[in-house]
Amino acid sequence: MTSVVGVTGFLKSLPPKQKVAIVLLADLVLLVAVLLLSYMLRLSAFELPPFDRSMAYAMAPFLSLACAYGAGVYQSAARSYSSRTEHAVIFSQGLAILLWSLLLVVFGTAGFARSVIFIYGILAIGGMIVLRKIAAAVFSDGSPVPRKKQRIPTLIFGAGREGAALLEGLRRQGGRIPLAFIDTDYTLVDRRVSGLKVYSPEDLDKVVARYEPQEIIVAKSGMIRAHRQTLVDRLIDLGLQVKIAPGIDEITDGKVGVGDIRPVRVEDLLGRDSVPPERALMEKAIMGMVVMVTGAGGSIGSELVRQCAQYQPKVLVLVDNSEFALFEIHREMEQALSRKADAPTLVPILADVKDKQKIAAIISGHKVEIIFHAAAYKHVRMVQENVRAGVANNVQGTKACAEAALEHGVKRFILVSTDKAVRPTSAMGASKRVAELIVQALAAEKSHKTVFSMVRFGNVLGSTGSVVPLFREQIARGGPVQVTHPDITRYFMLIPEAAQLVIQAGAMAEGGEVYVLDMGEPIKIMQLAETMIELAGLTIKSPKNPDGDIEIAISGLKDGEKLYEELQIGNDVSPTGHDRIMKSREIMLPLGKLEAELKKLLAAPTDQRSIAVLMKLASDKL
């Protein structure tokens, strides 16, 4: 018994190719035995076929093996037995019998017992099925057999270079069945690209009905976002999963491949298409400079660091009071810059922007020339419930950094501000407006050479704690998605574009300007919630659709929350040399008067008193 267990254990441990070879050899022995048995049964005597007809009989086992191999009988011969295996054996041996019969007709059947063919076929099929069951029992190690992945029927939107490259990659990969192209370029419609027909978007209903695709991959990076939103809405209505392919340059550069195809995200649809930054402005602001970014671990601060690193600064000083956030951005930049010969020196510093002495030491010690001040508490509700902490960080921190920059001869100081600073209704917005007043007042002083400016913009997509990741989390939990008001709107911009525009605006500054970024059209938050639910492949639960997946709940405006945001205070707005950057001259307070009001603000003993002083100061009506 022990020896039997040892033998089966040895057989189970053999490599797959050796197991298949054993099964194939066993089949050959079986089929020769079946042939001899068939002849003997036909004659009802223990005799061998005559020597002069031996080749006519001998071809049978080899035809059986060849047909079995061609039918895939040996692909899983040593792993499992299934009805598919049974069907393959029956088909292959039926074909072998047919071929044997045809060959006998061609070469003649004189002296050949033709009923042997029928007997052989029955015995060969039965014997091979039994042998497969035995092989599966002997060789199987008990692990599940991986199923062949079902190929996904797929349409491609975009029949240009990107679409053609995607098609080639899909065919190599083999996980999808490319069916047809869809394209808005009517010079391509009704033609064939790499063997697939090109249809227009107007034919989508017919295409979906004809081909029954499960998904469509967008391979047209030049499509503007407004059109992309309309397209995606229509495709979702048709029941298709919508995905986006990497750009042709990324594929050809080897940075990404077909495996990087991903579902459409709301960031792909909202806002607008960004324009490439003006290299001359970026280099003017960064190249060869010692650049310091406060709040370097935050959403905007970390992107400022990434963008600055691309334009050859001499030194990048990263300042943050969060050890984890600073560690993450420093590690990321070390990895990103490790192979660059002209990489800047990275200096990570744990520091609080309220500590003027520490900030001054950093500036003087590293001879900082440019400061991007992005350190701030930004969450409206959190600052509303912690007013003095918000004032200390956003107001006192800005004042400390700006004064240290002035005293140590920093060339440029750029404050990153927010649309919530315009006619603020929240403590956070008011604190950022007061930060703007501080920078404006210092810019008006002519006794120094530091150029102070501010850049004001709205929400950035995907920043920590913002509405998009919050909705994503709520959808993942099964809802409800919380919208504060059915008519609430917000401006949205991609983080990389916002950071690029901040840097370019800083390069244009002459002193005291408030730069306002063109945010495009405001987005209804209700529409955003609906789009995100649909992109997740779910339906909206409502009185009209009680069986939907996710409910949208109206929670009511929070304390200090606006129904809509604004980007400028007055009407004195002028264009700049950049299409997406405007310059605004706004009401300001002289430094002396502002200093007196700031003393009252910083001395306020309670949150209630702080918010009263803060809102009055931010109103610009002192």
Coordinates of C-alpha atoms in Angstrom, one line a residue:
M1 CA 0.0 0.0 0.0
T2 CA 2.8 2.4 0.9
S3 CA 4.5 1.7 -2.5
V4 CA 1.3 2.5 -4.3
V5 CA 1.0 5.8 -2.5
G6 CA 4.6 6.6 -3.2
V7 CA 4.1 5.9 -7.0
T8 CA 1.0 8.1 -7.2
G9 CA 2.7 10.8 -5.3
F10 CA 5.7 10.7 -7.7
L11 CA 3.3 10.8 -10.7
K12 CA 1.4 13.9 -9.3
S13 CA 4.8 15.7 -8.8
L14 CA 5.8 15.3 -12.5
P15 CA 5.9 18.4 -14.7
P16 CA 2.8 18.8 -17.0
K17 CA 4.8 17.9 -20.2
Q18 CA 5.9 14.6 -18.7
K19 CA 2.4 13.8 -17.6
V20 CA 1.1 14.4 -21.1
A21 CA 3.8 12.2 -22.6
I22 CA 2.8 9.3 -20.3
V23 CA -0.8 9.7 -21.3
L24 CA 0.1 9.8 -25.0
L25 CA 2.2 6.7 -24.7
A26 CA -0.6 4.9 -22.8
D27 CA -3.0 5.9 -25.6
L28 CA -0.6 4.3 -28.2
V29 CA -0.4 1.1 -26.3
L30 CA -4.2 1.1 -25.7
L31 CA -5.0 1.8 -29.4
V32 CA -2.7 -1.0 -30.7
A33 CA -4.3 -3.4 -28.2
V34 CA -7.8 -2.2 -29.3
L35 CA -6.8 -2.7 -33.0
L36 CA -5.7 -6.3 -32.3
L37 CA -8.8 -7.0 -30.2
S38 CA -11.1 -5.6 -32.9
Y39 CA -9.5 -8.0 -35.5
M40 CA -9.8 -11.0 -33.2
L41 CA -13.4 -10.2 -32.3
R42 CA -14.2 -9.9 -36.1
L43 CA -12.7 -13.4 -36.8
S44 CA -13.8 -14.9 -33.4
A45 CA -10.3 -16.3 -33.2
F46 CA -7.0 -15.5 -31.6
E47 CA -5.1 -14.4 -34.8
L48 CA -3.0 -11.5 -36.0
P49 CA -3.7 -9.5 -39.2
P50 CA -2.0 -10.9 -42.3
F51 CA 1.4 -9.5 -42.9
D52 CA 0.6 -8.2 -46.4
R53 CA -2.2 -6.0 -44.9
S54 CA -0.4 -5.0 -41.8
M55 CA 0.2 -1.4 -43.0
A56 CA -3.6 -1.0 -43.7
Y57 CA -4.3 -1.9 -40.1
A58 CA -1.3 -0.2 -38.5
M59 CA -2.2 3.2 -39.7
A60 CA -5.3 3.3 -37.4
P61 CA -3.6 4.0 -34.1
F62 CA -1.5 6.8 -35.6
L63 CA -4.4 8.4 -37.2
S64 CA -6.3 8.2 -33.9
L65 CA -3.4 9.9 -32.0
A66 CA -2.9 12.6 -34.7
C67 CA -6.7 13.5 -34.7
A68 CA -6.8 13.5 -30.9
Y69 CA -3.9 15.9 -30.7
G70 CA -5.4 18.2 -33.3
A71 CA -8.7 18.2 -31.4
G72 CA -7.0 19.3 -28.2
V73 CA -7.5 16.1 -26.3
Y74 CA -4.1 16.3 -24.7
Q75 CA -4.3 20.0 -23.5
S76 CA -5.9 18.9 -20.2
A77 CA -5.1 15.2 -20.4
A78 CA -3.2 15.1 -17.1
R79 CA -5.2 17.7 -15.2
S80 CA -8.9 17.0 -15.4
Y81 CA -11.8 15.2 -17.0
S82 CA -14.9 16.9 -18.3
S83 CA -17.7 16.6 -20.8
R84 CA -15.6 18.7 -23.1
T85 CA -12.9 16.1 -22.9
E86 CA -15.5 13.4 -23.8
H87 CA -16.7 15.4 -26.8
A88 CA -13.2 16.0 -28.0
V89 CA -12.4 12.2 -27.8
I90 CA -15.6 11.3 -29.7
F91 CA -15.0 13.9 -32.4
S92 CA -11.3 13.1 -32.9
Q93 CA -11.9 9.3 -33.2
G94 CA -14.9 9.7 -35.5
L95 CA -12.6 11.8 -37.7
A96 CA -9.8 9.2 -37.5
I97 CA -12.2 6.4 -38.6
L98 CA -13.4 8.6 -41.5
L99 CA -9.8 9.2 -42.6
W100 CA -8.9 5.6 -42.2
S101 CA -11.9 4.5 -44.4
L102 CA -10.9 7.1 -47.1
L103 CA -7.3 5.9 -47.1
L104 CA -8.4 2.2 -47.4
V105 CA -10.7 3.2 -50.4
V106 CA -7.7 4.9 -52.1
F107 CA -5.3 2.1 -51.5
G108 CA -7.8 -0.8 -51.9
T109 CA -9.6 -3.0 -49.3
A110 CA -8.9 -6.5 -50.8
G111 CA -8.4 -8.9 -48.0
F112 CA -9.4 -6.3 -45.3
A113 CA -12.1 -7.1 -42.8
R114 CA -14.1 -3.8 -43.1
S115 CA -16.2 -4.4 -40.0
V116 CA -12.9 -4.0 -38.0
I117 CA -13.2 -0.3 -38.6
F118 CA -16.5 -0.1 -36.8
I119 CA -15.5 -2.3 -33.9
Y120 CA -12.2 -0.4 -33.6
G121 CA -14.0 3.0 -33.4
I122 CA -16.3 1.9 -30.6
L123 CA -13.5 0.4 -28.5
A124 CA -11.1 3.3 -29.2
I125 CA -13.6 5.9 -28.0
G126 CA -14.5 3.8 -24.9
G127 CA -10.9 3.0 -24.0
M128 CA -9.7 6.6 -24.4
I129 CA -12.5 8.0 -22.2
V130 CA -11.7 5.4 -19.5
L131 CA -8.0 6.1 -19.7
R132 CA -8.7 9.9 -19.3
K133 CA -10.7 9.3 -16.2
I134 CA -7.9 7.2 -14.8
A135 CA -5.2 9.8 -15.8
A136 CA -7.2 12.6 -14.2
A137 CA -7.5 10.7 -10.9
V138 CA -3.8 9.7 -10.9
F139 CA -2.2 12.9 -12.0
S140 CA -4.5 15.6 -10.5
D141 CA -3.1 17.3 -7.4
G142 CA -6.5 18.5 -6.2
S143 CA -5.9 22.2 -7.2
P144 CA -8.7 23.8 -9.3
V145 CA -8.1 24.0 -13.0
P146 CA -7.9 27.6 -14.2
R147 CA -10.7 28.5 -16.5
K148 CA -9.9 30.1 -19.8
K149 CA -10.7 33.8 -19.5
Q150 CA -13.7 34.8 -21.5
R151 CA -12.8 37.4 -24.2
I152 CA -14.7 40.7 -24.0
P153 CA -16.4 41.9 -27.2
T154 CA -15.1 45.5 -27.6
L155 CA -15.6 48.6 -29.7
I156 CA -12.9 51.2 -30.1
F157 CA -13.7 54.9 -30.2
G158 CA -11.1 56.5 -32.4
A159 CA -9.7 55.0 -35.7
G160 CA -6.6 57.2 -35.9
R161 CA -3.1 56.4 -34.8
E162 CA -4.1 55.8 -31.2
G163 CA -7.0 53.5 -32.2
A164 CA -4.8 51.5 -34.6
A165 CA -2.1 51.1 -32.0
L166 CA -4.7 50.1 -29.4
L167 CA -6.1 47.5 -31.8
E168 CA -2.7 46.0 -32.4
G169 CA -2.1 45.8 -28.7
L170 CA -5.6 44.2 -28.0
R171 CA -4.9 41.5 -30.7
R172 CA -1.6 40.7 -29.1
Q173 CA -3.0 40.6 -25.6
G174 CA -5.9 38.4 -26.6
G175 CA -8.3 39.2 -23.7
R176 CA -10.7 41.2 -25.9
I177 CA -12.4 40.7 -29.3
P178 CA -12.2 44.0 -31.2
L179 CA -15.4 44.4 -33.2
A180 CA -15.4 47.8 -35.0
F181 CA -14.3 51.4 -34.7
I182 CA -16.4 54.5 -34.0
D183 CA -15.0 57.8 -35.1
T184 CA -16.2 61.4 -35.6
D185 CA -13.8 61.9 -38.5
Y186 CA -16.1 61.4 -41.5
T187 CA -13.2 60.8 -43.8
L188 CA -12.7 57.5 -42.1
V189 CA -16.3 56.4 -41.7
D190 CA -17.3 53.3 -43.8
R191 CA -13.6 52.5 -44.4
R192 CA -11.7 49.7 -42.9
V193 CA -8.8 50.2 -40.6
S194 CA -6.6 47.1 -39.9
G195 CA -9.5 45.0 -41.0
L196 CA -12.3 46.6 -38.8
K197 CA -15.0 48.8 -40.2
V198 CA -15.3 52.4 -39.1
Y199 CA -18.8 53.7 -38.1
S200 CA -20.0 57.2 -37.2
P201 CA -21.4 58.0 -33.7
E202 CA -24.8 58.3 -35.3
D203 CA -24.7 54.6 -36.0
L204 CA -24.0 53.6 -32.4
D205 CA -27.5 52.1 -31.8
K206 CA -27.2 49.9 -34.9
V207 CA -23.6 48.9 -34.1
V208 CA -24.5 47.9 -30.5
A209 CA -27.5 45.9 -31.8
R210 CA -25.4 44.2 -34.5
Y211 CA -22.2 43.4 -32.6
E212 CA -23.5 43.2 -29.0
P213 CA -20.3 44.6 -27.4
Q214 CA -19.8 44.7 -23.7
E215 CA -17.4 47.7 -23.6
I216 CA -16.0 50.5 -25.6
I217 CA -12.5 51.9 -25.2
V218 CA -11.9 55.6 -26.0
A219 CA -8.6 56.0 -27.9
K220 CA -8.9 59.6 -28.9
S221 CA -7.0 61.9 -26.5
G222 CA -7.7 65.0 -28.6
M223 CA -11.5 64.9 -27.9
I224 CA -12.5 67.9 -25.8
R225 CA -14.1 67.2 -22.5
A226 CA -17.5 68.6 -23.4
H227 CA -17.8 66.1 -26.2
R228 CA -16.4 63.4 -24.1
Q229 CA -19.1 63.9 -21.4
T230 CA -21.9 63.8 -24.1
L231 CA -20.3 60.6 -25.6
V232 CA -19.9 58.9 -22.2
D233 CA -23.5 59.7 -21.2
R234 CA -24.8 58.1 -24.5
L235 CA -22.6 55.0 -24.2
I236 CA -23.7 54.4 -20.6
D237 CA -27.3 54.7 -21.7
L238 CA -26.5 51.9 -24.3
G239 CA -25.4 49.7 -21.5
L240 CA -21.7 49.7 -22.4
Q241 CA -18.7 49.8 -20.0
V242 CA -16.7 52.9 -21.0
K243 CA -12.9 52.7 -20.6
I244 CA -10.0 54.9 -21.7
A245 CA -6.8 53.9 -23.4
P246 CA -3.4 55.4 -22.7
G247 CA -2.1 57.9 -25.3
I248 CA -0.2 56.8 -28.3
D249 CA 3.0 58.6 -27.1
E250 CA 2.8 56.7 -23.7
I251 CA 2.4 53.4 -25.5
T252 CA 5.2 54.0 -28.0
D253 CA 7.5 55.3 -25.3
G254 CA 7.0 52.1 -23.4
K255 CA 5.7 53.9 -20.3
V256 CA 2.3 52.1 -20.4
G257 CA 0.7 49.4 -22.4
V258 CA -2.7 47.9 -23.2
G259 CA -2.9 46.6 -19.7
D260 CA -3.2 50.3 -18.5
I261 CA -6.7 50.6 -20.1
R262 CA -8.8 51.9 -17.2
P263 CA -12.5 52.8 -16.5
V264 CA -13.5 56.4 -17.3
R265 CA -13.2 58.5 -14.2
V266 CA -15.1 61.7 -13.4
E267 CA -11.8 63.6 -13.6
D268 CA -11.8 62.7 -17.4
L269 CA -15.1 64.4 -17.9
L270 CA -15.2 67.5 -15.6
G271 CA -13.5 70.8 -16.1
R272 CA -11.9 71.3 -19.5
D273 CA -8.9 70.3 -21.5
S274 CA -5.8 71.8 -20.1
V275 CA -3.3 73.7 -22.3
P276 CA 0.4 73.0 -22.2
P277 CA 2.3 75.5 -19.9
E278 CA 4.3 78.2 -21.5
R279 CA 7.8 77.0 -21.1
A280 CA 9.3 80.5 -21.0
L281 CA 7.2 81.5 -18.0
M282 CA 7.9 78.2 -16.2
E283 CA 11.6 78.6 -16.7
K284 CA 11.6 82.2 -15.7
A285 CA 9.9 81.2 -12.4
I286 CA 12.0 78.1 -11.6
M287 CA 15.2 77.5 -13.6
G288 CA 18.3 77.8 -11.5
M289 CA 16.4 79.1 -8.5
V290 CA 16.2 78.0 -4.9
V291 CA 12.5 77.3 -4.6
M292 CA 10.6 76.7 -1.3
V293 CA 7.1 75.3 -1.2
T294 CA 5.2 75.4 2.1
G295 CA 2.5 72.8 2.6
A296 CA 4.6 70.7 0.3
G297 CA 2.8 67.5 1.3
G298 CA -0.7 68.7 0.5
S299 CA -2.7 68.3 -2.7
I300 CA -1.6 71.6 -4.3
G301 CA 1.8 71.8 -2.6
S302 CA 2.9 68.4 -3.7
E303 CA 1.9 69.1 -7.3
L304 CA 3.8 72.4 -7.2
V305 CA 6.8 70.4 -6.1
R306 CA 6.4 67.9 -9.0
Q307 CA 5.9 70.7 -11.6
C308 CA 8.9 72.8 -10.2
A309 CA 11.1 69.7 -10.4
Q310 CA 10.7 69.5 -14.2
Y311 CA 12.2 73.0 -14.8
Q312 CA 15.7 72.6 -13.3
P313 CA 15.5 74.5 -10.0
K314 CA 18.8 74.5 -8.2
V315 CA 17.3 73.5 -4.8
L316 CA 13.8 72.5 -3.8
V317 CA 13.0 73.1 -0.2
L318 CA 9.9 71.2 1.0
V319 CA 8.3 72.5 4.1
D320 CA 5.4 70.8 5.9
N321 CA 4.3 70.2 9.5
S322 CA 3.1 66.7 8.8
E323 CA 5.9 64.1 9.0
F324 CA 4.0 61.5 6.9
A325 CA 3.0 64.0 4.2
L326 CA 6.5 65.3 3.9
F327 CA 8.0 61.8 3.9
E328 CA 5.7 60.8 1.1
I329 CA 6.4 63.7 -1.3
H330 CA 10.2 63.6 -0.5
R331 CA 10.3 59.8 -1.2
E332 CA 8.3 60.2 -4.4
M333 CA 10.6 63.0 -5.7
E334 CA 13.8 61.1 -4.8
Q335 CA 12.6 58.2 -6.9
A336 CA 11.4 60.4 -9.8
L337 CA 14.7 62.4 -9.9
S338 CA 17.1 59.5 -9.2
R339 CA 18.1 59.1 -12.9
K340 CA 18.2 62.8 -13.8
A341 CA 21.7 64.2 -14.2
D342 CA 20.5 67.8 -13.5
A343 CA 18.2 66.9 -10.6
P344 CA 17.8 69.6 -8.0
T345 CA 18.9 69.2 -4.4
L346 CA 15.9 68.1 -2.3
V347 CA 15.6 69.6 1.2
P348 CA 12.7 68.2 3.3
I349 CA 12.1 70.3 6.5
L350 CA 9.5 69.7 9.2
A351 CA 8.4 73.1 10.3
D352 CA 5.3 75.1 11.3
V353 CA 4.6 78.1 9.1
K354 CA 3.5 80.0 12.2
D355 CA 7.1 79.8 13.5
K356 CA 8.5 83.0 11.9
Q357 CA 12.0 82.4 13.4
K358 CA 12.2 78.9 12.0
I359 CA 10.9 80.0 8.6
A360 CA 13.4 82.9 8.6
A361 CA 16.2 80.5 9.4
I362 CA 15.2 78.2 6.5
I363 CA 15.1 81.1 4.1
S364 CA 18.5 82.5 5.1
G365 CA 20.2 79.2 5.5
H366 CA 19.3 77.9 2.0
K367 CA 19.2 81.4 0.3
V368 CA 15.6 80.9 -0.8
E369 CA 14.7 83.0 -3.9
I370 CA 11.1 81.9 -4.6
I371 CA 8.4 80.9 -2.2
F372 CA 5.1 79.2 -3.1
H373 CA 3.0 79.5 0.0
A374 CA 0.4 76.6 -0.2
A375 CA 0.3 75.8 3.5
A376 CA -3.3 76.2 4.8
Y377 CA -6.2 74.6 6.5
K378 CA -8.7 74.3 3.6
H379 CA -11.8 72.3 4.7
V380 CA -14.7 74.7 5.3
R381 CA -16.5 72.7 8.0
M382 CA -13.3 71.9 9.9
V383 CA -12.1 75.5 10.1
Q384 CA -15.7 76.6 10.9
E385 CA -15.6 74.4 14.0
N386 CA -11.9 75.3 14.8
V387 CA -11.8 79.0 14.0
R388 CA -8.8 80.1 16.1
A389 CA -6.7 77.2 14.7
G390 CA -7.7 78.2 11.2
V391 CA -6.8 81.8 11.9
A392 CA -3.5 80.8 13.4
N393 CA -2.5 78.7 10.4
N394 CA -4.0 80.6 7.5
V395 CA -3.6 84.2 8.7
Q396 CA -0.7 84.1 11.2
G397 CA 1.2 81.5 9.2
T398 CA 0.9 83.6 6.0
K399 CA 2.0 86.8 7.9
A400 CA 5.0 85.0 9.4
C401 CA 6.2 83.5 6.0
A402 CA 5.6 86.8 4.1
E403 CA 7.4 88.9 6.6
A404 CA 10.3 86.5 6.8
A405 CA 10.5 86.5 2.9
L406 CA 10.6 90.3 2.9
E407 CA 13.2 90.6 5.6
H408 CA 15.6 88.1 3.9
G409 CA 15.2 89.4 0.4
V410 CA 13.3 86.6 -1.3
K411 CA 12.7 87.6 -4.9
R412 CA 9.1 86.4 -5.3
F413 CA 6.4 85.3 -2.8
I414 CA 3.3 83.7 -4.3
L415 CA 0.2 83.0 -2.1
V416 CA -2.0 80.2 -3.2
S417 CA -5.6 81.4 -2.5
T418 CA -9.1 80.2 -3.1
D419 CA -12.5 81.3 -4.6
K420 CA -13.9 81.0 -1.1
A421 CA -12.0 84.2 -0.2
V422 CA -14.4 86.2 -2.4
R423 CA -17.2 87.7 -0.3
P424 CA -16.6 84.9 2.3
T425 CA -19.4 83.3 4.2
S426 CA -17.2 80.8 6.1
A427 CA -14.3 81.1 8.5
M428 CA -12.0 79.3 6.1
G429 CA -12.9 81.7 3.2
A430 CA -12.5 84.7 5.5
S431 CA -9.1 83.5 6.8
K432 CA -7.8 83.2 3.2
R433 CA -9.2 86.7 2.3
V434 CA -7.3 88.1 5.3
A435 CA -4.2 86.2 4.1
E436 CA -4.6 88.0 0.7
L437 CA -5.0 91.4 2.5
I438 CA -1.6 90.7 4.3
V439 CA 0.2 90.0 1.0
Q440 CA -1.5 93.0 -0.7
A441 CA -0.5 95.3 2.1
L442 CA 3.1 94.1 2.1
A443 CA 3.2 94.4 -1.7
A444 CA 2.2 98.1 -1.4
E445 CA 5.2 98.9 0.7
K446 CA 7.9 100.2 -1.6
S447 CA 10.8 99.8 0.8
H448 CA 11.7 96.3 -0.3
K449 CA 12.4 94.3 -3.5
T450 CA 10.2 91.2 -2.9
V451 CA 7.5 90.8 -5.4
F452 CA 4.3 89.7 -3.7
S453 CA 1.3 88.2 -5.6
M454 CA -1.7 85.9 -5.1
V455 CA -3.3 83.3 -7.3
R456 CA -6.9 82.5 -6.7
F457 CA -8.8 79.5 -8.1
G458 CA -11.6 77.1 -7.3
N459 CA -11.8 73.4 -6.4
V460 CA -9.3 70.9 -7.7
L461 CA -10.4 67.5 -8.7
G462 CA -9.3 64.7 -6.4
S463 CA -7.7 66.7 -3.6
T464 CA -7.7 65.2 -0.2
G465 CA -11.1 65.4 1.5
S466 CA -12.8 67.0 -1.5
V467 CA -16.2 66.1 -3.0
V468 CA -15.0 63.6 -5.7
P469 CA -13.1 61.2 -3.3
L470 CA -16.0 61.6 -0.8
F471 CA -18.6 60.6 -3.3
R472 CA -16.4 57.7 -4.4
E473 CA -16.3 56.5 -0.9
Q474 CA -20.1 56.9 -0.4
I475 CA -20.8 55.0 -3.6
A476 CA -18.4 52.1 -2.6
R477 CA -20.4 51.8 0.7
G478 CA -23.6 51.5 -1.2
G479 CA -24.8 55.1 -0.6
P480 CA -26.5 57.3 0.0
V481 CA -24.5 60.0 -1.8
Q482 CA -24.9 63.2 0.2
V483 CA -25.5 66.4 -1.8
T484 CA -26.1 69.6 0.3
H485 CA -28.4 71.3 -2.1
P486 CA -29.9 70.3 -5.5
D487 CA -28.7 73.6 -7.1
I488 CA -25.2 73.9 -5.6
T489 CA -22.4 74.5 -8.1
R490 CA -18.7 74.5 -7.9
Y491 CA -15.7 75.3 -10.3
F492 CA -13.3 72.4 -10.9
M493 CA -9.8 72.2 -12.3
L494 CA -7.3 69.4 -12.6
I495 CA -4.5 69.6 -10.0
P496 CA -1.6 69.6 -12.5
E497 CA -3.1 72.5 -14.5
A498 CA -3.8 74.5 -11.3
A499 CA -0.1 74.1 -10.2
Q500 CA 1.2 75.0 -13.7
L501 CA -0.9 78.2 -13.8
V502 CA 0.1 79.2 -10.3
I503 CA 3.8 79.0 -11.3
Q504 CA 3.2 80.9 -14.5
A505 CA 1.2 83.6 -12.7
G506 CA 4.0 84.0 -10.2
A507 CA 6.5 84.6 -13.1
M508 CA 4.3 87.4 -14.5
A509 CA 3.8 89.2 -11.2
E510 CA 5.1 92.8 -10.7
G511 CA 3.7 93.2 -7.2
G512 CA 0.3 93.2 -5.5
E513 CA -1.7 91.5 -8.2
V514 CA -4.4 89.0 -7.5
Y515 CA -4.3 86.5 -10.4
V516 CA -7.6 84.7 -11.1
L517 CA -7.5 81.5 -13.0
D518 CA -10.0 80.7 -15.7
M519 CA -11.9 77.8 -14.2
G520 CA -14.3 77.1 -17.1
E521 CA -18.0 76.6 -16.4
P522 CA -19.2 75.8 -12.9
I523 CA -20.5 72.2 -12.4
K524 CA -23.7 71.3 -10.7
I525 CA -22.8 68.9 -7.8
M526 CA -26.0 67.0 -8.3
Q527 CA -24.9 66.3 -11.9
L528 CA -21.5 65.2 -10.6
A529 CA -23.1 62.7 -8.2
E530 CA -25.3 61.3 -10.9
T531 CA -22.3 60.9 -13.3
M532 CA -20.1 59.2 -10.7
I533 CA -22.9 56.7 -9.9
E534 CA -23.4 55.9 -13.6
L535 CA -19.6 55.5 -14.2
A536 CA -19.6 53.0 -11.4
G537 CA -22.0 50.9 -13.4
L538 CA -24.9 51.6 -11.0
T539 CA -28.3 53.1 -11.2
I540 CA -29.8 56.0 -9.3
K541 CA -32.5 55.1 -6.8
S542 CA -35.4 57.5 -6.9
P543 CA -39.2 57.6 -6.7
K544 CA -39.3 56.9 -10.5
N545 CA -36.7 54.1 -10.1
P546 CA -37.2 52.5 -6.6
D547 CA -35.1 49.5 -7.6
G548 CA -32.0 51.6 -8.3
D549 CA -28.7 51.0 -6.6
I550 CA -27.6 54.3 -5.0
E551 CA -29.8 57.0 -3.5
I552 CA -28.8 60.7 -3.7
A553 CA -29.8 62.4 -0.4
I554 CA -30.1 66.2 0.1
S555 CA -28.5 67.0 3.4
G556 CA -28.8 70.8 3.5
L557 CA -26.2 73.5 3.3
K558 CA -23.6 73.4 6.0
D559 CA -22.8 76.4 8.2
G560 CA -20.7 78.8 6.1
E561 CA -21.3 76.9 2.8
K562 CA -22.2 78.9 -0.3
L563 CA -24.6 77.8 -3.0
Y564 CA -22.2 79.0 -5.7
E565 CA -18.6 80.4 -5.7
E566 CA -17.1 83.5 -7.2
L567 CA -13.6 84.2 -8.4
Q568 CA -13.3 88.0 -8.2
I569 CA -14.3 90.7 -5.8
G570 CA -14.5 93.7 -8.1
N571 CA -14.9 94.5 -11.7
D572 CA -11.3 95.7 -12.3
V573 CA -10.2 92.6 -14.2
S574 CA -7.8 92.7 -17.1
P575 CA -6.3 90.0 -19.3
T576 CA -2.6 88.9 -19.2
G577 CA -0.4 87.3 -21.8
H578 CA -1.9 84.0 -20.8
D579 CA -5.4 82.9 -22.0
R580 CA -6.2 81.3 -18.7
I581 CA -4.8 83.8 -16.3
M582 CA -6.6 87.1 -15.5
K583 CA -5.3 90.0 -13.3
S584 CA -7.5 91.7 -10.8
R585 CA -6.9 94.9 -8.8
E586 CA -9.0 94.8 -5.7
I587 CA -9.8 96.6 -2.5
M588 CA -6.9 96.5 0.1
L589 CA -6.1 97.9 3.5
P590 CA -3.0 99.9 4.3
L591 CA -0.4 97.9 6.3
G592 CA -0.8 100.1 9.5
K593 CA -4.6 99.7 9.7
L594 CA -4.4 96.0 8.8
E595 CA -1.8 95.5 11.6
A596 CA -4.2 97.0 14.2
E597 CA -7.0 94.8 13.1
L598 CA -4.8 91.7 13.1
K599 CA -3.8 92.3 16.7
K600 CA -7.5 92.3 17.6
L601 CA -8.1 89.1 15.6
L602 CA -5.1 87.2 17.1
A603 CA -6.0 88.3 20.6
A604 CA -9.6 87.1 20.4
P605 CA -10.2 84.7 23.4
T606 CA -12.9 82.4 21.9
D607 CA -13.9 81.0 18.5
Q608 CA -17.1 83.0 18.6
R609 CA -15.2 86.3 19.1
S610 CA -12.6 85.2 16.5
I611 CA -15.1 84.6 13.8
A612 CA -16.8 87.9 14.4
V613 CA -13.6 89.9 14.1
L614 CA -12.5 87.7 11.2
M615 CA -15.6 88.1 9.1
K616 CA -15.6 91.9 9.7
L617 CA -12.0 92.2 8.6
A618 CA -12.5 90.0 5.5
S619 CA -15.5 92.1 4.4
D620 CA -13.2 94.9 3.4
K621 CA -15.6 97.4 5.0
L622 CA -13.6 98.6 8.0

